[in-house]
Coordinates of C-alpha atoms in Angstrom, one line a residue:
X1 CA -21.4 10.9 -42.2
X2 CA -22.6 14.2 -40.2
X3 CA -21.5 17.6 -41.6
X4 CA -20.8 20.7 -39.1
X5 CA -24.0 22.8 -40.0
X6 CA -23.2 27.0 -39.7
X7 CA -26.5 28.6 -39.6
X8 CA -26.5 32.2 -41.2
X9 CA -27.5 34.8 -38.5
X10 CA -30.2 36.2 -40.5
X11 CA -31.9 32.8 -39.8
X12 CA -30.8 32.5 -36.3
X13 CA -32.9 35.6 -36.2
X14 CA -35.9 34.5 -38.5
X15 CA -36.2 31.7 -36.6
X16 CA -36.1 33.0 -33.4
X17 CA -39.0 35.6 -33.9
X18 CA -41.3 32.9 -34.7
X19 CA -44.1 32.5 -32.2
X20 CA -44.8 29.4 -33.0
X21 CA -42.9 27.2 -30.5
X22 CA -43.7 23.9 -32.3
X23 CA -42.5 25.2 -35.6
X24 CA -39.3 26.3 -34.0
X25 CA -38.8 22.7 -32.8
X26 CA -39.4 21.4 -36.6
X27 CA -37.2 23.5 -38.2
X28 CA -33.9 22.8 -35.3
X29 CA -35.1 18.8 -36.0
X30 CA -34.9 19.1 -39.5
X31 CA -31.9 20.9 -39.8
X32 CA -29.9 18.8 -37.2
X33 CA -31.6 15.0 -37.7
X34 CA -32.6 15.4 -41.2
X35 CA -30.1 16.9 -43.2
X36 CA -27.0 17.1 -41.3
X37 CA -26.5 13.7 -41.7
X38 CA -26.9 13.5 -45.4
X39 CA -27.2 16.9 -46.8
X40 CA -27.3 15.6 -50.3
X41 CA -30.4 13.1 -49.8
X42 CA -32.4 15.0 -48.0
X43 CA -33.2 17.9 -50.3
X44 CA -33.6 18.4 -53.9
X45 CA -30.6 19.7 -55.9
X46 CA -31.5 22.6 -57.8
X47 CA -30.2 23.8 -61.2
X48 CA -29.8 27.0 -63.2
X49 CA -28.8 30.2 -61.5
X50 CA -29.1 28.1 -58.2
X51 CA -26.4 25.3 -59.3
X52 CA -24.8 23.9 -56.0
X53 CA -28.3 24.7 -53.4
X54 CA -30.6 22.3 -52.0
X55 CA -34.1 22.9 -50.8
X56 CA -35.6 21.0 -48.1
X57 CA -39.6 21.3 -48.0
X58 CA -41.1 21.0 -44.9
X59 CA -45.0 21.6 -44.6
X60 CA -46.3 23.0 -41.5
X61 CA -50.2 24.0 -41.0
X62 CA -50.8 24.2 -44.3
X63 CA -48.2 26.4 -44.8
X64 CA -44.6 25.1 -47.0
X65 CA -41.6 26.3 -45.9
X66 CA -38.4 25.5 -47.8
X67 CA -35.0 24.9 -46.1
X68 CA -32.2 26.2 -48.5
X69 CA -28.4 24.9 -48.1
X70 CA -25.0 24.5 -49.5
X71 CA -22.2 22.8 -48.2
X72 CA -21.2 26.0 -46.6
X73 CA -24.5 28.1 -45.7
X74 CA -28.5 27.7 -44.6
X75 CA -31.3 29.4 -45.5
X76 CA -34.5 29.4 -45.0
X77 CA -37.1 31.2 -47.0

């Protein structure tokens, strides 16, 4: 099943600033062919005060990036 993803504008923006034109390309693949189809597989569930997120980790030139979502929002951090 593939869920309609709503990207917060704050990332739109984040994302958007990066100069990195291969990393842009990861993080749109990621979000649209990784975990839009199955948004509770492809991330860890996380507990506590974040009850209800999942991360995605993606590594990128040494670098980690994590991919938070909901069923409603994405962030990215």
């Amino acid at each position: 099943m593939v869920y309609d993803v709503y990207i917060q504008k704050r990332v739109i923006k984040y994302v958007r600033k990066l100069k990195d034109k291969k990393l842009k390309t990861i993080i749109k693949n990621v979000i649209y062919d990784e975990i839009a189809p199955n948004p509770y597989e492809a991330g860890d569930s996380k507990s506590g005060d974040l009850n209800g997120f999942y991360a995605y980790k993606l590594h990128y030139s040494g670098i980690q990036y994590r991919i938070a979502y909901t069923e409603i929002w994405l962030l990215l951090h």
